[in-house]
Amino acid sequence: MPVDTIFWDHGSIKLVDQTLLPAKFKYIRCRDVKTLWHAIKKLQVRGAPAIGIAGALGIALGVKSSKARTGKDLLREVTGIARYLASSRPTAVNLFWALARMECIASRNSARSVSDIKRMLEREALEIIREDKEACRSMARYGARLIKSGDTILTHCNAGGLATADYGTALGVLFEASRQGKRIKVYADETRPLLQGARLTTWELMHAGIDTTLICDNMAASLMAKGRIDKIFVGADRIAANGDAANKIGTYSVAVLARHHGIPFYVVAPLSTFDLNIASGKDIPIEERDADEVRAIGGRFIAPRNVKVYNPAFDVTPNGLIAAIVTEKGIFRKPYAKNFKKYRRNRPY
Ligand code: MRU
């Protein structure tokens, strides 16, 4: 469902605090870059495209009160803010893509006045939001072609409106199919440890009036074995040049299960999620998060407080398990490395 997840509001950033959902729908305001950094780190704002937007708006926010006298000085500040925001989360390439795009504006225009560059940076951040909305709609239209009326679909994590500026990537496809009158049922994996599926995806799907069933992550195999899943749609945080795709931890298990049961596994992501500079998923940096996210659920400890924990936030699905990758430019199929090539040349960031 379209959600105003993150936006520019009279010189500051407003974002939905996703850690409170579904109990509370509440906006927080970021008036400085440090607050925004923490919002990204804590997953108050999350999902690859939304994190990219946060980065772009963060640059506009950071330079607003700058006392720089020349464009070159401002550029140095932009680079510093970009470096700081880039340290918040390592996996979603949208963040680095958006920061590089903003730095590019500052460096190309460094001969201009400081006030001109500040204005241009704000405009660029708003343009990134506009493009993301357009990309969501376009991915949804392409992806909906893969869905038949009567399909039952499984999704993992949250790739919906809360993860973008509009109505999402994988969930956007489902919203569009439903809008077109196709009857669909959706199973949402709860997505341990932080429960984006249980808290966010079910909330969005139910608001859109889609038949939604929540399952624990470990129930997906039995559903597939019973023949109750027709297709799988997930988002991505970074897609390498060969089509390997990083997404929320647990996505890879779903893809392996899908292969075993002969179910098509689709990834939906905008081109801003592609990292064509890296050859394969082996080079995707995987964020490891705090151990207490696994030891506790909603602040209540379910394991000994000192038990050792492994808590990677993402895993990589090898391209061979992916039936197709849906983007705003169309549906890509294997061989991904060859089919992505035409996008490599035209992108300065
Ligand atoms: O840790 P999160 O909640 O930011 O992880 C988000 C995901 O893994 C999403 O599936 C991905 O960013 C795609 S969002 C359109």
PDB file of N, CA and C in Angstrom, residues 241-303:
ATOM      1  N   ALA A 241      26.530  -8.190 -10.404  1.00  0.00           N
ATOM      2  CA  ALA A 241      26.501  -8.216 -11.869  1.00  0.00           C
ATOM      3  C   ALA A 241      26.059  -9.570 -12.433  1.00  0.00           C
ATOM      4  N   ASN A 242      26.242 -10.647 -11.670  1.00  0.00           N
ATOM      5  CA  ASN A 242      25.833 -11.964 -12.178  1.00  0.00           C
ATOM      6  C   ASN A 242      24.417 -12.352 -11.730  1.00  0.00           C
ATOM      7  N   GLY A 243      23.723 -11.418 -11.056  1.00  0.00           N
ATOM      8  CA  GLY A 243      22.331 -11.699 -10.650  1.00  0.00           C
ATOM      9  C   GLY A 243      22.199 -12.274  -9.255  1.00  0.00           C
ATOM     10  N   ASP A 244      23.306 -12.565  -8.573  1.00  0.00           N
ATOM     11  CA  ASP A 244      23.195 -12.995  -7.168  1.00  0.00           C
ATOM     12  C   ASP A 244      22.539 -11.853  -6.388  1.00  0.00           C
ATOM     13  N   ALA A 245      21.599 -12.194  -5.506  1.00  0.00           N
ATOM     14  CA  ALA A 245      20.822 -11.127  -4.853  1.00  0.00           C
ATOM     15  C   ALA A 245      20.832 -11.274  -3.334  1.00  0.00           C
ATOM     16  N   ALA A 246      21.291 -10.208  -2.667  1.00  0.00           N
ATOM     17  CA  ALA A 246      21.228 -10.198  -1.197  1.00  0.00           C
ATOM     18  C   ALA A 246      19.862  -9.683  -0.783  1.00  0.00           C
ATOM     19  N   ASN A 247      19.272 -10.352   0.179  1.00  0.00           N
ATOM     20  CA  ASN A 247      17.999  -9.882   0.763  1.00  0.00           C
ATOM     21  C   ASN A 247      17.967 -10.368   2.206  1.00  0.00           C
ATOM     22  N   LYS A 248      16.909 -10.029   2.880  1.00  0.00           N
ATOM     23  CA  LYS A 248      16.772 -10.359   4.310  1.00  0.00           C
ATOM     24  C   LYS A 248      17.129 -11.815   4.600  1.00  0.00           C
ATOM     25  N   ILE A 249      17.813 -12.017   5.714  1.00  0.00           N
ATOM     26  CA  ILE A 249      18.216 -13.359   6.129  1.00  0.00           C
ATOM     27  C   ILE A 249      16.992 -14.299   6.079  1.00  0.00           C
ATOM     28  N   GLY A 250      17.218 -15.465   5.494  1.00  0.00           N
ATOM     29  CA  GLY A 250      16.108 -16.415   5.342  1.00  0.00           C
ATOM     30  C   GLY A 250      15.606 -16.490   3.912  1.00  0.00           C
ATOM     31  N   THR A 251      15.947 -15.471   3.108  1.00  0.00           N
ATOM     32  CA  THR A 251      15.487 -15.481   1.709  1.00  0.00           C
ATOM     33  C   THR A 251      16.129 -16.652   0.954  1.00  0.00           C
ATOM     34  N   TYR A 252      17.408 -16.864   1.223  1.00  0.00           N
ATOM     35  CA  TYR A 252      18.121 -17.950   0.538  1.00  0.00           C
ATOM     36  C   TYR A 252      17.458 -19.304   0.842  1.00  0.00           C
ATOM     37  N   SER A 253      17.087 -19.529   2.102  1.00  0.00           N
ATOM     38  CA  SER A 253      16.419 -20.814   2.422  1.00  0.00           C
ATOM     39  C   SER A 253      15.132 -20.955   1.623  1.00  0.00           C
ATOM     40  N   VAL A 254      14.388 -19.839   1.488  1.00  0.00           N
ATOM     41  CA  VAL A 254      13.132 -19.903   0.731  1.00  0.00           C
ATOM     42  C   VAL A 254      13.433 -20.270  -0.728  1.00  0.00           C
ATOM     43  N   ALA A 255      14.524 -19.691  -1.278  1.00  0.00           N
ATOM     44  CA  ALA A 255      14.869 -19.963  -2.674  1.00  0.00           C
ATOM     45  C   ALA A 255      15.266 -21.432  -2.875  1.00  0.00           C
ATOM     46  N   VAL A 256      15.998 -21.983  -1.900  1.00  0.00           N
ATOM     47  CA  VAL A 256      16.400 -23.398  -1.996  1.00  0.00           C
ATOM     48  C   VAL A 256      15.153 -24.294  -1.943  1.00  0.00           C
ATOM     49  N   LEU A 257      14.264 -23.964  -1.025  1.00  0.00           N
ATOM     50  CA  LEU A 257      13.014 -24.729  -0.916  1.00  0.00           C
ATOM     51  C   LEU A 257      12.213 -24.637  -2.211  1.00  0.00           C
ATOM     52  N   ALA A 258      12.191 -23.440  -2.780  1.00  0.00           N
ATOM     53  CA  ALA A 258      11.424 -23.226  -4.007  1.00  0.00           C
ATOM     54  C   ALA A 258      11.981 -24.114  -5.119  1.00  0.00           C
ATOM     55  N   ARG A 259      13.308 -24.163  -5.232  1.00  0.00           N
ATOM     56  CA  ARG A 259      13.924 -25.010  -6.258  1.00  0.00           C
ATOM     57  C   ARG A 259      13.539 -26.477  -6.044  1.00  0.00           C
ATOM     58  N   HIS A 260      13.598 -26.916  -4.797  1.00  0.00           N
ATOM     59  CA  HIS A 260      13.286 -28.318  -4.500  1.00  0.00           C
ATOM     60  C   HIS A 260      11.853 -28.671  -4.898  1.00  0.00           C
ATOM     61  N   HIS A 261      10.955 -27.690  -4.705  1.00  0.00           N
ATOM     62  CA  HIS A 261       9.538 -27.961  -4.978  1.00  0.00           C
ATOM     63  C   HIS A 261       9.087 -27.473  -6.350  1.00  0.00           C
ATOM     64  N   GLY A 262      10.031 -26.973  -7.153  1.00  0.00           N
ATOM     65  CA  GLY A 262       9.690 -26.545  -8.519  1.00  0.00           C
ATOM     66  C   GLY A 262       8.806 -25.307  -8.560  1.00  0.00           C
ATOM     67  N   ILE A 263       9.030 -24.375  -7.609  1.00  0.00           N
ATOM     68  CA  ILE A 263       8.207 -23.156  -7.545  1.00  0.00           C
ATOM     69  C   ILE A 263       9.044 -21.973  -8.041  1.00  0.00           C
ATOM     70  N   PRO A 264       8.516 -21.158  -8.959  1.00  0.00           N
ATOM     71  CA  PRO A 264       9.332 -20.012  -9.423  1.00  0.00           C
ATOM     72  C   PRO A 264       9.573 -18.979  -8.333  1.00  0.00           C
ATOM     73  N   PHE A 265      10.822 -18.551  -8.251  1.00  0.00           N
ATOM     74  CA  PHE A 265      11.263 -17.615  -7.221  1.00  0.00           C
ATOM     75  C   PHE A 265      11.667 -16.310  -7.921  1.00  0.00           C
ATOM     76  N   TYR A 266      10.909 -15.232  -7.676  1.00  0.00           N
ATOM     77  CA  TYR A 266      11.155 -13.951  -8.362  1.00  0.00           C
ATOM     78  C   TYR A 266      11.692 -12.907  -7.395  1.00  0.00           C
ATOM     79  N   VAL A 267      12.647 -12.123  -7.899  1.00  0.00           N
ATOM     80  CA  VAL A 267      13.176 -10.977  -7.142  1.00  0.00           C
ATOM     81  C   VAL A 267      12.684  -9.708  -7.841  1.00  0.00           C
ATOM     82  N   VAL A 268      12.214  -8.753  -7.042  1.00  0.00           N
ATOM     83  CA  VAL A 268      11.733  -7.482  -7.606  1.00  0.00           C
ATOM     84  C   VAL A 268      12.562  -6.354  -6.999  1.00  0.00           C
ATOM     85  N   ALA A 269      13.223  -5.571  -7.852  1.00  0.00           N
ATOM     86  CA  ALA A 269      14.085  -4.499  -7.321  1.00  0.00           C
ATOM     87  C   ALA A 269      14.346  -3.447  -8.389  1.00  0.00           C
ATOM     88  N   PRO A 270      14.441  -2.189  -7.952  1.00  0.00           N
ATOM     89  CA  PRO A 270      14.775  -1.133  -8.926  1.00  0.00           C
ATOM     90  C   PRO A 270      16.254  -1.186  -9.298  1.00  0.00           C
ATOM     91  N   LEU A 271      16.625  -0.496 -10.371  1.00  0.00           N
ATOM     92  CA  LEU A 271      18.029  -0.515 -10.805  1.00  0.00           C
ATOM     93  C   LEU A 271      18.951   0.107  -9.760  1.00  0.00           C
ATOM     94  N   SER A 272      18.388   0.931  -8.867  1.00  0.00           N
ATOM     95  CA  SER A 272      19.219   1.523  -7.809  1.00  0.00           C
ATOM     96  C   SER A 272      19.695   0.460  -6.804  1.00  0.00           C
ATOM     97  N   THR A 273      19.158  -0.751  -6.911  1.00  0.00           N
ATOM     98  CA  THR A 273      19.572  -1.845  -6.030  1.00  0.00           C
ATOM     99  C   THR A 273      20.663  -2.704  -6.695  1.00  0.00           C
ATOM    100  N   PHE A 274      20.985  -2.372  -7.953  1.00  0.00           N
ATOM    101  CA  PHE A 274      21.997  -3.153  -8.667  1.00  0.00           C
ATOM    102  C   PHE A 274      23.387  -2.600  -8.360  1.00  0.00           C
ATOM    103  N   ASP A 275      24.314  -3.493  -8.112  1.00  0.00           N
ATOM    104  CA  ASP A 275      25.705  -3.091  -7.929  1.00  0.00           C
ATOM    105  C   ASP A 275      26.517  -3.826  -8.989  1.00  0.00           C
ATOM    106  N   LEU A 276      26.573  -3.216 -10.166  1.00  0.00           N
ATOM    107  CA  LEU A 276      27.213  -3.907 -11.288  1.00  0.00           C
ATOM    108  C   LEU A 276      28.737  -3.846 -11.204  1.00  0.00           C
ATOM    109  N   ASN A 277      29.233  -3.142 -10.183  1.00  0.00           N
ATOM    110  CA  ASN A 277      30.693  -3.119  -9.991  1.00  0.00           C
ATOM    111  C   ASN A 277      31.188  -4.364  -9.294  1.00  0.00           C
ATOM    112  N   ILE A 278      30.285  -5.149  -8.729  1.00  0.00           N
ATOM    113  CA  ILE A 278      30.769  -6.374  -8.095  1.00  0.00           C
ATOM    114  C   ILE A 278      30.298  -7.574  -8.906  1.00  0.00           C
ATOM    115  N   ALA A 279      31.221  -8.509  -9.064  1.00  0.00           N
ATOM    116  CA  ALA A 279      30.972  -9.616  -9.986  1.00  0.00           C
ATOM    117  C   ALA A 279      29.931 -10.585  -9.450  1.00  0.00           C
ATOM    118  N   SER A 280      30.001 -10.870  -8.153  1.00  0.00           N
ATOM    119  CA  SER A 280      29.094 -11.889  -7.621  1.00  0.00           C
ATOM    120  C   SER A 280      28.703 -11.553  -6.184  1.00  0.00           C
ATOM    121  N   GLY A 281      27.771 -12.343  -5.679  1.00  0.00           N
ATOM    122  CA  GLY A 281      27.270 -12.123  -4.329  1.00  0.00           C
ATOM    123  C   GLY A 281      28.323 -12.292  -3.243  1.00  0.00           C
ATOM    124  N   LYS A 282      29.426 -12.968  -3.598  1.00  0.00           N
ATOM    125  CA  LYS A 282      30.492 -13.176  -2.593  1.00  0.00           C
ATOM    126  C   LYS A 282      31.037 -11.841  -2.096  1.00  0.00           C
ATOM    127  N   ASP A 283      30.951 -10.813  -2.951  1.00  0.00           N
ATOM    128  CA  ASP A 283      31.522  -9.505  -2.584  1.00  0.00           C
ATOM    129  C   ASP A 283      30.509  -8.589  -1.903  1.00  0.00           C
ATOM    130  N   ILE A 284      29.304  -9.073  -1.644  1.00  0.00           N
ATOM    131  CA  ILE A 284      28.309  -8.202  -0.993  1.00  0.00           C
ATOM    132  C   ILE A 284      28.572  -8.188   0.512  1.00  0.00           C
ATOM    133  N   PRO A 285      28.787  -6.992   1.087  1.00  0.00           N
ATOM    134  CA  PRO A 285      29.015  -6.948   2.538  1.00  0.00           C
ATOM    135  C   PRO A 285      27.720  -7.264   3.282  1.00  0.00           C
ATOM    136  N   ILE A 286      27.821  -8.187   4.207  1.00  0.00           N
ATOM    137  CA  ILE A 286      26.620  -8.604   4.949  1.00  0.00           C
ATOM    138  C   ILE A 286      26.683  -8.021   6.356  1.00  0.00           C
ATOM    139  N   GLU A 287      25.659  -7.271   6.682  1.00  0.00           N
ATOM    140  CA  GLU A 287      25.578  -6.644   8.011  1.00  0.00           C
ATOM    141  C   GLU A 287      25.370  -7.711   9.087  1.00  0.00           C
ATOM    142  N   GLU A 288      26.133  -7.589  10.179  1.00  0.00           N
ATOM    143  CA  GLU A 288      25.842  -8.431  11.353  1.00  0.00           C
ATOM    144  C   GLU A 288      25.325  -7.513  12.446  1.00  0.00           C
ATOM    145  N   ARG A 289      24.245  -7.914  13.074  1.00  0.00           N
ATOM    146  CA  ARG A 289      23.591  -7.015  14.017  1.00  0.00           C
ATOM    147  C   ARG A 289      23.725  -7.524  15.457  1.00  0.00           C
ATOM    148  N   ASP A 290      23.225  -6.703  16.356  1.00  0.00           N
ATOM    149  CA  ASP A 290      23.368  -6.960  17.789  1.00  0.00           C
ATOM    150  C   ASP A 290      22.788  -8.328  18.203  1.00  0.00           C
ATOM    151  N   ALA A 291      23.526  -9.004  19.075  1.00  0.00           N
ATOM    152  CA  ALA A 291      23.118 -10.351  19.507  1.00  0.00           C
ATOM    153  C   ALA A 291      21.766 -10.350  20.207  1.00  0.00           C
ATOM    154  N   ASP A 292      21.440  -9.285  20.912  1.00  0.00           N
ATOM    155  CA  ASP A 292      20.180  -9.263  21.658  1.00  0.00           C
ATOM    156  C   ASP A 292      18.955  -9.295  20.744  1.00  0.00           C
ATOM    157  N   GLU A 293      19.137  -8.965  19.469  1.00  0.00           N
ATOM    158  CA  GLU A 293      17.994  -9.063  18.549  1.00  0.00           C
ATOM    159  C   GLU A 293      17.540 -10.521  18.413  1.00  0.00           C
ATOM    160  N   VAL A 294      18.481 -11.456  18.627  1.00  0.00           N
ATOM    161  CA  VAL A 294      18.141 -12.880  18.536  1.00  0.00           C
ATOM    162  C   VAL A 294      17.766 -13.435  19.913  1.00  0.00           C
ATOM    163  N   ARG A 295      18.466 -12.932  20.934  1.00  0.00           N
ATOM    164  CA  ARG A 295      18.213 -13.438  22.298  1.00  0.00           C
ATOM    165  C   ARG A 295      16.840 -13.013  22.821  1.00  0.00           C
ATOM    166  N   ALA A 296      16.324 -11.894  22.290  1.00  0.00           N
ATOM    167  CA  ALA A 296      15.071 -11.356  22.831  1.00  0.00           C
ATOM    168  C   ALA A 296      14.067 -11.095  21.711  1.00  0.00           C
ATOM    169  N   ILE A 297      12.794 -11.159  22.065  1.00  0.00           N
ATOM    170  CA  ILE A 297      11.747 -10.750  21.116  1.00  0.00           C
ATOM    171  C   ILE A 297      10.955  -9.644  21.790  1.00  0.00           C
ATOM    172  N   GLY A 298      10.874  -8.503  21.136  1.00  0.00           N
ATOM    173  CA  GLY A 298      10.146  -7.365  21.693  1.00  0.00           C
ATOM    174  C   GLY A 298      10.637  -6.991  23.079  1.00  0.00           C
ATOM    175  N   GLY A 299      11.942  -7.109  23.323  1.00  0.00           N
ATOM    176  CA  GLY A 299      12.524  -6.721  24.600  1.00  0.00           C
ATOM    177  C   GLY A 299      12.497  -7.829  25.652  1.00  0.00           C
ATOM    178  N   ARG A 300      11.819  -8.940  25.375  1.00  0.00           N
ATOM    179  CA  ARG A 300      11.736 -10.039  26.362  1.00  0.00           C
ATOM    180  C   ARG A 300      12.730 -11.128  25.969  1.00  0.00           C
ATOM    181  N   PHE A 301      13.619 -11.469  26.909  1.00  0.00           N
ATOM    182  CA  PHE A 301      14.645 -12.469  26.602  1.00  0.00           C
ATOM    183  C   PHE A 301      14.029 -13.860  26.515  1.00  0.00           C
ATOM    184  N   ILE A 302      14.369 -14.559  25.423  1.00  0.00           N
ATOM    185  CA  ILE A 302      13.867 -15.922  25.233  1.00  0.00           C
ATOM    186  C   ILE A 302      15.025 -16.911  25.261  1.00  0.00           C
ATOM    187  N   ALA A 303      16.215 -16.404  25.567  1.00  0.00           N
ATOM    188  CA  ALA A 303      17.413 -17.254  25.601  1.00  0.00           C
ATOM    189  C   ALA A 303      18.310 -16.730  26.716  1.00  0.00           C
TER     190      ALA A 303
END
